[in-house]
Every structure is written in C-alpha cells, then in structure tokens.
Amino acid sequence: MTDQKSLETIVAHAGILTDLTTGAISTPIYQTATFGHPELGKSTGYDYSRTANPTRCVLEKVLAELEGGVDASAFASGMAAITSLQVLFSPGDVIALSDDLYGGTYRLFEKIFRHWGLQSEYLDFTNIAEVKKLTDARVRAFFIETPTNPLMKITDLKKVIAFARSRNILVIVDNTFMTPYCQRPLLLGADIVVHSGTKYLSGHNDTLFGAVISKDIDAAGKISFMQNATGGVVSPFDSWLALRGIKTLAIRFDRAQENASRIARWLTKRKGVKKVYYPGLPDHPGRTIHFGQATGPGAILSFRLADKKAVRRVINFVETITFAESLGGVESLITYPVTQTHADIPESLRKRIGITGDLLRLSVGIEGCDDLIADLDQAIG
Ligand SMILES: *Cc1c(COP(=O)(O)O)cnc(C)c1O
C-alpha cells in the first residue's frame, strides 16, 4: 500500500486528512488531557492523553511508516525516548554502545542506568573485527550511531546486524543524524530505531521530541507500556509541530546535504583547517559502506583546526552561523563538542577517540551556501 509511495510523498502527506469529520488537511491539535466516555464500559478509543492522544497518535503512525516499523512511541525528547529502552532489559544485562556517541546518551547509561544494574561498555563498531571478538554473553544489545557523533565514523550495519543475530543480540540504532529519509536501519535488519526528533524531523530548532520505533510487536508493546507508565510523552502541540516539520523533511535534507557537501570540499582546501570529517568526501574511510546503507551523506560535518587556539576565534567571529548546541535545523549551528555535546564524557575517553580541543562540529542548514562559506572564511581568519 503506502510502501509503494516515495518517501517524499509520505513526508509531504504527514498527517493529512486524519480528521474525516471535517476534512481538515492539517491534523488538529487535540489539546485535551482527558476524554469523555459515552457510557460505562464504552470508550471513543481515547481515555487519557498520557496513554494516547489523537495528535500524538498521528505522529507515531507517520514515524512507524517512515522507518518501516510496526509501531512508534513519541516522547518529550530524544533522551526520554532512549530512557524508555530500559524496559527491554534486566539488571545484569550489558549494552554495548558506539564509543563515539552523543554525550547525553553516555551520561544516561553511566550516571542513571548503571546505578540500577544495567551495564554498558563501549565498542568501535566501525571495526567489525573488534566487534566479532565480543565474548561477553551478558551483552544483550548494541546501541549504534552511524555516522557517529561527532567524528562521523561509519558502521557497517548489515555486518554488525548479522553478527548480532548470530548471538541473539538486539540492535538499536540512533538514526537522528540520517533520518529515515536517508537511512532506514529497520529495513537492514535492526530491531529498534531511536530518534531525537528535536533535530531533522522537527527541523526548525523550535521544539524537543523523541521517538522509539520498533520492528517487533512485543518490543513495541513494552515501549508503549513504558511510555504510559513513566509519562515522558510529547505534548499535542509539539506533536503537531513535529508533523509540520516532517512535511518538509525531504527538501530540507536535500538542500542541507548539498550545502554540507560544498562546505566540506571547501574546508578541505582551506588554510588553517587540518582535517574534515564528512562521509561525502572521497577520502572518507567509511564512504563506500555509508553509501551502501544510506542515500546521501547527511549535513553534519566536523573539522579540526591546525591551531587549537583559533577555535575561539571561529566561534566568536561566526555571524551567519550561530554558536549553539544542537543540529538538524534550517539554521546552521556550530558546536564545540569538548565543552558542549560531549562535556559529560571523561577526558581520557574523549582523547582516546579523538574529541579534542581543536575539533568543531557544524550542522549545515538550508541558507545560501555562499553566505555560509563566506562566514566560515572570515571566521577562520
Ligand atoms: C540530540 C541528540 C539526542 C538527545 O535528544 P534530545 O531531543 O536532545 O533529548 C540523542 N541522540 C543524538 C544523536 C542527538 O543528536
């Protein structure tokens, strides 16, 4: 049915004509906490908005369709979504996570989950030989970012998934950087996809939301139970903002990728820039694997400055680009991972993986590309 439609059409039609009583093109915002029942034992299908809300349900349906899952649960933030994964595990279980990963996810696993007995370890999933050396039978799941944040390392999802299958290990992919428009891990065999919808899905740096999308009905049921039990749900209004954002995901992502590709190439030639990390560059070590599992290079890139002291200059001098945490919006943002997104990762681990003081991350937006290049040019000095 909808599988035959292109992703462009699915996103453009996100939530249209869901209210057949009025024919509203845009999904109405059901700003209500609770729902009246016609009589004892009867329900409209909605009881209380923590459990289910019509606007949120439309968003969840769209997300499940986009990722090719059976169901989705939408949360108030990406971290609330990732927190809900706890329901799938027991004390003593170990989860192996990408060693180069969003700092908030690291903080959650180390400072919250570990205390309750859910253990974590960190693996370089881009090194399949290292992954295959895994002997710890307590490892119940892999939690993978590809590309990783902020070093844009690529994991061969098919290979890791095949190995995980042989060991009965659940594969969870944080697909925030690529979005289902560009990469669909469930179709490659992953079990669960999580999102910080705050980023590309919403796309305008104007709301927080997160999601868990499952391939399997049992896992989906558990996540949905957790969502209701813990209550970290996204509000009706933010669900609507998310739906509105998703409608333009395809054109936003296309444009941002185009800008990012040009900027990455320009940076590689710019004096004062030591190294550029971007899967779209011809010499990126994961390029072939990336394009075997994704349809585009994405619009996040990181770069190292030759002179670490120049970092301050770049951050203070950018004008069109804003110095701010986050990514995936229409506006370009520059981030300093060491003190922002990855501040919670201990210095020793940061150093080992290469998140050092000379590294900047750029989330490229949809502005005029010449303006962005000119801005970087004057800021790098
Ligand atoms: C931002 C982000 C998160 C956390 O999401 P929030 O919506 O900020 O809670 C998780 N994973 C990745 C890759 C992110 O970029």
mmCIF file of C-alpha atoms and ligand atoms in Angstrom:
data_model
loop_
_atom_site.group_PDB
_atom_site.id
_atom_site.type_symbol
_atom_site.label_atom_id
_atom_site.label_comp_id
_atom_site.label_asym_id
_atom_site.label_seq_id
_atom_site.Cartn_x
_atom_site.Cartn_y
_atom_site.Cartn_z
ATOM 1 C CA MET A 1 0.000 0.000 0.000
ATOM 2 C CA THR A 2 1.913 3.039 1.265
ATOM 3 C CA ASP A 3 5.158 1.116 0.724
ATOM 4 C CA GLN A 4 4.804 1.902 -2.949
ATOM 5 C CA LYS A 5 4.806 5.630 -2.288
ATOM 6 C CA SER A 6 8.046 7.505 -2.298
ATOM 7 C CA LEU A 7 9.431 8.888 0.940
ATOM 8 C CA GLU A 8 8.972 12.397 -0.472
ATOM 9 C CA THR A 9 5.235 11.785 -0.740
ATOM 10 C CA ILE A 10 4.976 10.116 2.647
ATOM 11 C CA VAL A 11 6.623 13.052 4.395
ATOM 12 C CA ALA A 12 4.725 15.729 2.449
ATOM 13 C CA HIS A 13 1.470 13.990 3.390
ATOM 14 C CA ALA A 14 2.405 13.507 7.052
ATOM 15 C CA GLY A 15 -0.879 13.705 8.942
ATOM 16 C CA ILE A 16 -3.115 14.994 6.147
ATOM 17 C CA LEU A 17 -6.854 14.322 6.289
ATOM 18 C CA THR A 18 -6.736 12.471 9.568
ATOM 19 C CA ASP A 19 -9.928 14.124 10.836
ATOM 20 C CA LEU A 20 -12.573 12.828 8.486
ATOM 21 C CA THR A 21 -15.409 14.629 10.274
ATOM 22 C CA THR A 22 -14.141 17.984 8.991
ATOM 23 C CA GLY A 23 -11.711 17.096 6.226
ATOM 24 C CA ALA A 24 -9.012 19.240 7.855
ATOM 25 C CA ILE A 25 -5.845 18.999 5.783
ATOM 26 C CA SER A 26 -3.645 19.571 8.824
ATOM 27 C CA THR A 27 -4.017 17.216 11.775
ATOM 28 C CA PRO A 28 -5.954 19.083 14.505
ATOM 29 C CA ILE A 29 -4.190 19.765 17.798
ATOM 30 C CA TYR A 30 -6.233 17.780 20.307
ATOM 31 C CA GLN A 31 -5.278 19.949 23.244
ATOM 32 C CA THR A 32 -7.031 17.868 25.850
ATOM 33 C CA ALA A 33 -5.873 15.914 28.878
ATOM 34 C CA THR A 34 -8.778 13.522 29.004
ATOM 35 C CA PHE A 35 -11.736 12.180 27.000
ATOM 36 C CA GLY A 36 -15.390 11.697 27.958
ATOM 37 C CA HIS A 37 -16.860 8.218 27.750
ATOM 38 C CA PRO A 38 -20.283 7.650 26.167
ATOM 39 C CA GLU A 39 -21.317 5.130 28.847
ATOM 40 C CA LEU A 40 -19.907 2.627 31.308
ATOM 41 C CA GLY A 41 -17.677 0.162 29.502
ATOM 42 C CA LYS A 42 -17.540 2.242 26.314
ATOM 43 C CA SER A 43 -14.717 4.455 25.059
ATOM 44 C CA THR A 44 -14.011 6.500 21.961
ATOM 45 C CA GLY A 45 -10.647 4.717 21.880
ATOM 46 C CA TYR A 46 -9.077 7.564 23.829
ATOM 47 C CA ASP A 47 -9.129 7.763 27.628
ATOM 48 C CA TYR A 48 -6.329 9.973 28.849
ATOM 49 C CA SER A 49 -3.632 11.820 26.876
ATOM 50 C CA ARG A 50 -0.665 10.219 28.614
ATOM 51 C CA THR A 51 -1.886 6.860 27.301
ATOM 52 C CA ALA A 52 -2.888 8.094 23.853
ATOM 53 C CA ASN A 53 -3.679 11.442 22.258
ATOM 54 C CA PRO A 54 -5.005 11.714 18.698
ATOM 55 C CA THR A 55 -2.405 14.260 17.540
ATOM 56 C CA ARG A 56 0.450 12.228 19.025
ATOM 57 C CA CYS A 57 -1.008 9.022 17.546
ATOM 58 C CA VAL A 58 -0.886 10.530 14.055
ATOM 59 C CA LEU A 59 2.762 11.479 14.596
ATOM 60 C CA GLU A 60 3.542 7.966 15.850
ATOM 61 C CA LYS A 61 1.885 6.403 12.826
ATOM 62 C CA VAL A 62 3.867 8.603 10.458
ATOM 63 C CA LEU A 63 7.144 7.729 12.214
ATOM 64 C CA ALA A 64 6.407 3.995 12.107
ATOM 65 C CA GLU A 65 5.649 4.226 8.405
ATOM 66 C CA LEU A 66 8.764 6.263 7.631
ATOM 67 C CA GLU A 67 11.100 3.878 9.440
ATOM 68 C CA GLY A 68 9.262 0.741 8.325
ATOM 69 C CA GLY A 69 8.384 -0.348 11.865
ATOM 70 C CA VAL A 70 5.222 -1.869 13.317
ATOM 71 C CA ASP A 71 4.746 0.917 15.819
ATOM 72 C CA ALA A 72 6.312 4.059 17.242
ATOM 73 C CA SER A 73 6.114 5.822 20.589
ATOM 74 C CA ALA A 74 6.748 9.563 20.697
ATOM 75 C CA PHE A 75 8.352 11.164 23.724
ATOM 76 C CA ALA A 76 9.040 14.649 25.064
ATOM 77 C CA SER A 77 12.699 14.453 23.990
ATOM 78 C CA GLY A 78 15.259 12.135 22.484
ATOM 79 C CA MET A 79 16.561 11.364 25.963
ATOM 80 C CA ALA A 80 13.074 10.425 27.209
ATOM 81 C CA ALA A 81 12.824 8.076 24.217
ATOM 82 C CA ILE A 82 16.195 6.458 24.943
ATOM 83 C CA THR A 83 15.306 6.168 28.643
ATOM 84 C CA SER A 84 12.268 4.058 27.738
ATOM 85 C CA LEU A 85 14.581 1.359 26.335
ATOM 86 C CA GLN A 86 15.277 0.353 29.947
ATOM 87 C CA VAL A 87 12.032 -1.640 29.941
ATOM 88 C CA LEU A 88 13.578 -4.116 27.476
ATOM 89 C CA PHE A 89 16.388 -5.142 29.869
ATOM 90 C CA SER A 90 17.091 -6.539 33.321
ATOM 91 C CA PRO A 91 19.741 -5.776 35.932
ATOM 92 C CA GLY A 92 22.964 -7.507 34.948
ATOM 93 C CA ASP A 93 22.390 -7.083 31.221
ATOM 94 C CA VAL A 94 25.136 -5.325 29.303
ATOM 95 C CA ILE A 95 24.592 -2.939 26.404
ATOM 96 C CA ALA A 96 27.485 -2.237 24.050
ATOM 97 C CA LEU A 97 27.351 1.310 22.688
ATOM 98 C CA SER A 98 29.263 3.150 19.972
ATOM 99 C CA ASP A 99 32.388 4.587 21.597
ATOM 100 C CA ASP A 100 31.902 7.883 19.748
ATOM 101 C CA LEU A 101 28.389 8.842 20.745
ATOM 102 C CA TYR A 102 26.042 11.634 21.814
ATOM 103 C CA GLY A 103 27.211 12.785 25.257
ATOM 104 C CA GLY A 104 23.721 12.720 26.763
ATOM 105 C CA THR A 105 23.336 9.041 25.906
ATOM 106 C CA TYR A 106 26.667 8.307 27.571
ATOM 107 C CA ARG A 107 25.549 10.263 30.650
ATOM 108 C CA LEU A 108 22.244 8.366 30.843
ATOM 109 C CA PHE A 109 23.924 4.972 30.680
ATOM 110 C CA GLU A 110 26.762 5.843 33.062
ATOM 111 C CA LYS A 111 25.006 8.026 35.621
ATOM 112 C CA ILE A 112 21.495 6.571 35.695
ATOM 113 C CA PHE A 113 21.202 3.089 34.186
ATOM 114 C CA ARG A 114 24.438 1.755 35.690
ATOM 115 C CA HIS A 115 23.162 2.576 39.170
ATOM 116 C CA TRP A 116 20.153 0.301 38.547
ATOM 117 C CA GLY A 117 22.279 -2.572 37.315
ATOM 118 C CA LEU A 118 22.156 -2.042 33.560
ATOM 119 C CA GLN A 119 25.797 -2.167 32.487
ATOM 120 C CA SER A 120 27.377 -0.514 29.477
ATOM 121 C CA GLU A 121 30.541 -0.911 27.509
ATOM 122 C CA TYR A 122 31.880 0.995 24.521
ATOM 123 C CA LEU A 123 32.879 -0.517 21.225
ATOM 124 C CA ASP A 124 34.259 0.770 17.982
ATOM 125 C CA PHE A 125 31.519 -0.673 15.782
ATOM 126 C CA THR A 126 33.323 0.594 12.704
ATOM 127 C CA ASN A 127 35.890 -2.123 13.366
ATOM 128 C CA ILE A 128 33.936 -5.294 12.655
ATOM 129 C CA ALA A 129 36.878 -7.496 13.714
ATOM 130 C CA GLU A 130 36.768 -5.887 17.165
ATOM 131 C CA VAL A 131 33.010 -6.400 17.345
ATOM 132 C CA LYS A 132 33.398 -10.087 16.488
ATOM 133 C CA LYS A 133 35.843 -10.531 19.372
ATOM 134 C CA LEU A 134 32.995 -9.865 21.758
ATOM 135 C CA THR A 135 32.683 -12.854 24.071
ATOM 136 C CA ASP A 136 30.694 -11.434 26.982
ATOM 137 C CA ALA A 137 27.440 -13.420 26.947
ATOM 138 C CA ARG A 138 25.761 -10.789 29.104
ATOM 139 C CA VAL A 139 25.697 -8.383 26.153
ATOM 140 C CA ARG A 140 22.025 -8.141 25.255
ATOM 141 C CA ALA A 141 22.030 -5.196 22.882
ATOM 142 C CA PHE A 142 24.088 -2.964 20.629
ATOM 143 C CA PHE A 143 23.346 0.760 20.585
ATOM 144 C CA ILE A 144 24.794 2.249 17.430
ATOM 145 C CA GLU A 145 25.130 5.685 15.906
ATOM 146 C CA THR A 146 26.176 5.777 12.274
ATOM 147 C CA PRO A 147 27.592 8.202 11.372
ATOM 148 C CA THR A 148 28.903 8.688 14.903
ATOM 149 C CA ASN A 149 28.737 11.972 16.733
ATOM 150 C CA PRO A 150 30.919 13.993 16.200
ATOM 151 C CA LEU A 151 33.605 12.063 14.283
ATOM 152 C CA MET A 152 31.315 10.761 11.537
ATOM 153 C CA LYS A 153 32.612 7.202 11.689
ATOM 154 C CA ILE A 154 30.574 4.675 9.731
ATOM 155 C CA THR A 155 29.364 1.308 10.995
ATOM 156 C CA ASP A 156 28.589 -1.438 8.509
ATOM 157 C CA LEU A 157 25.057 -2.038 9.717
ATOM 158 C CA LYS A 158 24.460 -5.222 7.713
ATOM 159 C CA LYS A 159 27.614 -6.878 9.048
ATOM 160 C CA VAL A 160 27.027 -5.852 12.649
ATOM 161 C CA ILE A 161 23.382 -6.913 12.434
ATOM 162 C CA ALA A 162 24.349 -10.329 11.009
ATOM 163 C CA PHE A 163 26.776 -10.850 13.887
ATOM 164 C CA ALA A 164 24.194 -9.665 16.447
ATOM 165 C CA ARG A 165 21.625 -12.063 15.010
ATOM 166 C CA SER A 166 24.003 -14.987 15.479
ATOM 167 C CA ARG A 167 24.314 -14.069 19.169
ATOM 168 C CA ASN A 168 20.707 -13.094 19.845
ATOM 169 C CA ILE A 169 21.758 -9.516 20.469
ATOM 170 C CA LEU A 170 19.221 -6.739 19.919
ATOM 171 C CA VAL A 171 20.327 -3.963 17.562
ATOM 172 C CA ILE A 172 19.241 -0.417 18.392
ATOM 173 C CA VAL A 173 20.218 2.399 16.020
ATOM 174 C CA ASP A 174 20.088 6.094 16.881
ATOM 175 C CA ASN A 175 19.086 7.388 13.448
ATOM 176 C CA THR A 176 18.969 11.081 14.387
ATOM 177 C CA PHE A 177 21.763 12.164 12.021
ATOM 178 C CA MET A 178 20.431 10.494 8.888
ATOM 179 C CA THR A 179 16.635 10.374 9.363
ATOM 180 C CA PRO A 180 14.504 7.718 7.629
ATOM 181 C CA TYR A 181 14.550 9.879 4.528
ATOM 182 C CA CYS A 182 18.180 8.899 4.060
ATOM 183 C CA GLN A 183 18.783 5.704 6.062
ATOM 184 C CA ARG A 184 16.315 3.056 7.264
ATOM 185 C CA PRO A 185 18.011 0.706 9.726
ATOM 186 C CA LEU A 186 14.931 -1.460 10.379
ATOM 187 C CA LEU A 187 14.876 -2.419 6.708
ATOM 188 C CA LEU A 188 18.509 -3.503 7.060
ATOM 189 C CA GLY A 189 17.573 -5.806 9.927
ATOM 190 C CA ALA A 190 17.926 -3.612 13.036
ATOM 191 C CA ASP A 191 15.332 -4.185 15.767
ATOM 192 C CA ILE A 192 14.768 -0.694 17.093
ATOM 193 C CA VAL A 193 15.385 2.851 15.894
ATOM 194 C CA VAL A 194 15.518 5.823 18.232
ATOM 195 C CA HIS A 195 15.395 9.489 17.327
ATOM 196 C CA SER A 196 15.999 12.854 18.720
ATOM 197 C CA GLY A 197 13.182 14.357 16.656
ATOM 198 C CA THR A 198 14.326 17.694 18.017
ATOM 199 C CA LYS A 199 16.808 17.652 15.153
ATOM 200 C CA TYR A 200 15.952 16.966 11.488
ATOM 201 C CA LEU A 201 12.463 15.553 11.957
ATOM 202 C CA SER A 202 11.142 18.759 13.541
ATOM 203 C CA GLY A 203 13.805 20.664 11.687
ATOM 204 C CA HIS A 204 13.328 24.219 12.922
ATOM 205 C CA ASN A 205 15.068 24.323 16.304
ATOM 206 C CA ASP A 206 11.697 25.116 17.844
ATOM 207 C CA THR A 207 10.710 22.030 19.799
ATOM 208 C CA LEU A 208 12.005 18.947 21.565
ATOM 209 C CA PHE A 209 10.724 15.467 20.857
ATOM 210 C CA GLY A 210 11.960 11.921 20.600
ATOM 211 C CA ALA A 211 10.770 8.559 19.338
ATOM 212 C CA VAL A 212 11.299 4.833 19.553
ATOM 213 C CA ILE A 213 10.268 2.802 16.519
ATOM 214 C CA SER A 214 10.195 -0.993 16.757
ATOM 215 C CA LYS A 215 10.148 -3.702 14.149
ATOM 216 C CA ASP A 216 8.699 -6.239 16.509
ATOM 217 C CA ILE A 217 5.259 -6.062 18.107
ATOM 218 C CA ASP A 218 6.463 -7.339 21.519
ATOM 219 C CA ALA A 219 9.146 -4.676 21.825
ATOM 220 C CA ALA A 220 6.703 -2.020 20.602
ATOM 221 C CA GLY A 221 4.203 -3.089 23.273
ATOM 222 C CA LYS A 222 6.810 -2.858 26.018
ATOM 223 C CA ILE A 223 7.954 0.594 24.913
ATOM 224 C CA SER A 224 4.397 1.812 24.707
ATOM 225 C CA PHE A 225 3.738 0.404 28.208
ATOM 226 C CA MET A 226 6.832 2.261 29.465
ATOM 227 C CA GLN A 227 5.668 5.444 27.740
ATOM 228 C CA ASN A 228 2.361 5.321 29.590
ATOM 229 C CA ALA A 229 3.888 4.163 32.872
ATOM 230 C CA THR A 230 6.609 6.828 33.026
ATOM 231 C CA GLY A 231 4.748 9.601 31.198
ATOM 232 C CA GLY A 232 7.500 11.343 29.238
ATOM 233 C CA VAL A 233 5.142 11.999 26.346
ATOM 234 C CA VAL A 234 5.341 14.736 23.722
ATOM 235 C CA SER A 235 2.501 17.266 24.016
ATOM 236 C CA PRO A 236 -0.268 17.613 21.405
ATOM 237 C CA PHE A 237 1.091 20.966 20.242
ATOM 238 C CA ASP A 238 4.657 19.674 19.921
ATOM 239 C CA SER A 239 3.333 16.596 18.116
ATOM 240 C CA TRP A 240 1.749 18.965 15.635
ATOM 241 C CA LEU A 241 4.964 20.972 15.259
ATOM 242 C CA ALA A 242 6.795 17.708 14.623
ATOM 243 C CA LEU A 243 4.278 16.689 11.947
ATOM 244 C CA ARG A 244 4.565 20.096 10.357
ATOM 245 C CA GLY A 245 8.356 19.778 10.353
ATOM 246 C CA ILE A 246 8.304 16.298 8.842
ATOM 247 C CA LYS A 247 6.315 17.556 5.830
ATOM 248 C CA THR A 248 9.388 19.403 4.539
ATOM 249 C CA LEU A 249 11.984 16.862 5.666
ATOM 250 C CA ALA A 250 12.878 15.743 2.152
ATOM 251 C CA ILE A 251 13.558 19.169 0.673
ATOM 252 C CA ARG A 252 15.233 20.446 3.812
ATOM 253 C CA PHE A 253 17.520 17.440 3.959
ATOM 254 C CA ASP A 254 18.345 17.571 0.250
ATOM 255 C CA ARG A 255 19.283 21.229 0.454
ATOM 256 C CA ALA A 256 21.264 20.880 3.689
ATOM 257 C CA GLN A 257 23.221 17.951 2.243
ATOM 258 C CA GLU A 258 24.017 19.902 -0.879
ATOM 259 C CA ASN A 259 25.311 22.803 1.223
ATOM 260 C CA ALA A 260 27.264 20.461 3.511
ATOM 261 C CA SER A 261 28.934 18.705 0.566
ATOM 262 C CA ARG A 262 30.119 22.013 -0.857
ATOM 263 C CA ILE A 263 31.305 23.311 2.510
ATOM 264 C CA ALA A 264 33.150 20.061 3.287
ATOM 265 C CA ARG A 265 35.036 20.250 -0.012
ATOM 266 C CA TRP A 266 35.838 23.911 0.570
ATOM 267 C CA LEU A 267 37.107 23.235 4.109
ATOM 268 C CA THR A 268 39.489 20.504 2.920
ATOM 269 C CA LYS A 269 41.279 23.150 0.846
ATOM 270 C CA ARG A 270 41.132 25.982 3.379
ATOM 271 C CA LYS A 271 44.362 27.035 5.053
ATOM 272 C CA GLY A 272 44.200 26.558 8.787
ATOM 273 C CA VAL A 273 41.921 23.504 8.573
ATOM 274 C CA LYS A 274 43.754 20.297 9.409
ATOM 275 C CA LYS A 275 41.118 17.665 8.791
ATOM 276 C CA VAL A 276 37.480 17.382 7.720
ATOM 277 C CA TYR A 277 35.191 14.535 8.739
ATOM 278 C CA TYR A 278 32.300 14.059 6.320
ATOM 279 C CA PRO A 279 31.054 10.822 4.730
ATOM 280 C CA GLY A 280 30.516 12.639 1.433
ATOM 281 C CA LEU A 281 34.231 13.318 0.943
ATOM 282 C CA PRO A 282 36.009 10.962 -1.472
ATOM 283 C CA ASP A 283 38.691 10.043 1.069
ATOM 284 C CA HIS A 284 36.335 9.336 3.974
ATOM 285 C CA PRO A 285 37.252 5.811 5.116
ATOM 286 C CA GLY A 286 33.610 4.765 5.604
ATOM 287 C CA ARG A 287 32.281 6.292 2.416
ATOM 288 C CA THR A 288 31.569 3.084 0.493
ATOM 289 C CA ILE A 289 29.896 1.420 3.451
ATOM 290 C CA HIS A 290 27.874 4.558 4.161
ATOM 291 C CA PHE A 291 26.539 4.815 0.627
ATOM 292 C CA GLY A 292 25.661 1.122 0.739
ATOM 293 C CA GLN A 293 23.190 1.822 3.540
ATOM 294 C CA ALA A 294 22.198 5.470 3.101
ATOM 295 C CA THR A 295 21.073 7.556 0.151
ATOM 296 C CA GLY A 296 23.061 10.685 1.000
ATOM 297 C CA PRO A 297 25.989 11.976 3.038
ATOM 298 C CA GLY A 298 23.918 13.939 5.571
ATOM 299 C CA ALA A 299 24.538 17.519 6.582
ATOM 300 C CA ILE A 300 26.728 17.278 9.676
ATOM 301 C CA LEU A 301 30.467 17.615 9.410
ATOM 302 C CA SER A 302 33.299 18.068 11.861
ATOM 303 C CA PHE A 303 36.657 19.669 11.286
ATOM 304 C CA ARG A 304 39.933 20.161 13.091
ATOM 305 C CA LEU A 305 41.821 23.431 13.065
ATOM 306 C CA ALA A 306 45.586 23.396 12.664
ATOM 307 C CA ASP A 307 45.875 25.846 15.530
ATOM 308 C CA LYS A 308 43.739 24.875 18.521
ATOM 309 C CA LYS A 309 43.750 28.496 19.686
ATOM 310 C CA ALA A 310 41.900 29.510 16.521
ATOM 311 C CA VAL A 311 38.806 27.684 17.812
ATOM 312 C CA ARG A 312 37.888 30.644 19.994
ATOM 313 C CA ARG A 313 38.204 32.977 17.033
ATOM 314 C CA VAL A 314 35.941 30.880 14.822
ATOM 315 C CA ILE A 315 33.281 30.554 17.497
ATOM 316 C CA ASN A 316 33.332 34.271 18.324
ATOM 317 C CA PHE A 317 33.524 35.502 14.735
ATOM 318 C CA VAL A 318 30.785 33.472 13.012
ATOM 319 C CA GLU A 319 27.796 35.642 12.131
ATOM 320 C CA THR A 320 25.510 33.817 9.715
ATOM 321 C CA ILE A 321 26.270 30.594 11.568
ATOM 322 C CA THR A 322 25.217 30.515 15.228
ATOM 323 C CA PHE A 323 27.368 29.113 18.019
ATOM 324 C CA ALA A 324 24.854 26.797 19.683
ATOM 325 C CA GLU A 325 24.298 23.228 20.722
ATOM 326 C CA SER A 326 22.005 21.026 18.600
ATOM 327 C CA LEU A 327 21.758 20.226 14.917
ATOM 328 C CA GLY A 328 19.362 19.407 12.137
ATOM 329 C CA GLY A 329 17.526 22.715 11.888
ATOM 330 C CA VAL A 330 17.153 25.047 8.927
ATOM 331 C CA GLU A 331 19.707 27.350 10.582
ATOM 332 C CA SER A 332 23.398 26.407 10.551
ATOM 333 C CA LEU A 333 24.859 25.850 14.007
ATOM 334 C CA ILE A 334 28.443 25.407 15.083
ATOM 335 C CA THR A 335 29.224 23.363 18.189
ATOM 336 C CA TYR A 336 32.324 22.833 20.294
ATOM 337 C CA PRO A 337 31.933 19.170 21.333
ATOM 338 C CA VAL A 338 34.533 19.296 24.137
ATOM 339 C CA THR A 339 32.567 21.787 26.241
ATOM 340 C CA GLN A 340 29.058 21.249 24.851
ATOM 341 C CA THR A 341 27.591 17.999 23.487
ATOM 342 C CA HIS A 342 30.381 15.768 24.832
ATOM 343 C CA ALA A 343 31.277 17.535 28.091
ATOM 344 C CA ASP A 344 29.958 14.580 30.114
ATOM 345 C CA ILE A 345 32.341 12.117 28.509
ATOM 346 C CA PRO A 346 35.516 11.794 30.631
ATOM 347 C CA GLU A 347 38.580 13.483 29.177
ATOM 348 C CA SER A 348 40.532 10.221 28.897
ATOM 349 C CA LEU A 349 37.808 8.616 26.754
ATOM 350 C CA ARG A 350 37.387 11.792 24.704
ATOM 351 C CA LYS A 351 41.113 11.881 23.986
ATOM 352 C CA ARG A 352 41.222 8.195 23.066
ATOM 353 C CA ILE A 353 38.522 8.598 20.426
ATOM 354 C CA GLY A 354 39.730 11.998 19.222
ATOM 355 C CA ILE A 355 37.262 14.522 20.623
ATOM 356 C CA THR A 356 39.875 17.140 21.418
ATOM 357 C CA GLY A 357 40.097 20.911 21.757
ATOM 358 C CA ASP A 358 40.779 21.527 18.064
ATOM 359 C CA LEU A 359 37.518 19.954 16.896
ATOM 360 C CA LEU A 360 34.397 21.824 15.792
ATOM 361 C CA ARG A 361 31.119 20.353 14.566
ATOM 362 C CA LEU A 362 28.981 22.091 12.001
ATOM 363 C CA SER A 363 25.315 21.348 11.393
ATOM 364 C CA VAL A 364 24.724 22.801 7.973
ATOM 365 C CA GLY A 365 21.360 24.429 7.386
ATOM 366 C CA ILE A 366 19.489 25.486 4.271
ATOM 367 C CA GLU A 367 20.818 29.039 3.943
ATOM 368 C CA GLY A 368 22.544 30.291 0.795
ATOM 369 C CA CYS A 369 25.727 28.246 0.616
ATOM 370 C CA ASP A 370 27.901 31.180 -0.473
ATOM 371 C CA ASP A 371 26.885 33.052 2.676
ATOM 372 C CA LEU A 372 27.915 30.104 4.847
ATOM 373 C CA ILE A 373 31.268 29.717 3.119
ATOM 374 C CA ALA A 374 31.954 33.449 3.327
ATOM 375 C CA ASP A 375 31.082 33.368 7.016
ATOM 376 C CA LEU A 376 33.433 30.468 7.737
ATOM 377 C CA ASP A 377 36.127 32.098 5.641
ATOM 378 C CA GLN A 378 36.112 35.344 7.643
ATOM 379 C CA ALA A 379 35.769 33.470 10.962
ATOM 380 C CA ILE A 380 38.689 31.103 10.352
ATOM 381 C CA GLY A 381 40.711 34.225 9.576
HETATM 382 C C1 LIG B 1 20.260 15.455 20.484
HETATM 383 C C2 LIG B 1 20.519 14.013 20.408
HETATM 384 C C3 LIG B 1 19.959 13.136 21.356
HETATM 385 C C4 LIG B 1 19.123 13.631 22.512
HETATM 386 O O1 LIG B 1 17.909 14.158 22.091
HETATM 387 P P1 LIG B 1 17.116 15.335 22.852
HETATM 388 O O2 LIG B 1 15.937 15.562 21.977
HETATM 389 O O3 LIG B 1 18.041 16.499 22.960
HETATM 390 O O4 LIG B 1 16.757 14.792 24.210
HETATM 391 C C5 LIG B 1 20.210 11.784 21.198
HETATM 392 N N1 LIG B 1 20.968 11.315 20.181
HETATM 393 C C6 LIG B 1 21.521 12.139 19.269
HETATM 394 C C7 LIG B 1 22.341 11.568 18.160
HETATM 395 C C8 LIG B 1 21.321 13.508 19.348
HETATM 396 O O5 LIG B 1 21.883 14.322 18.447
#
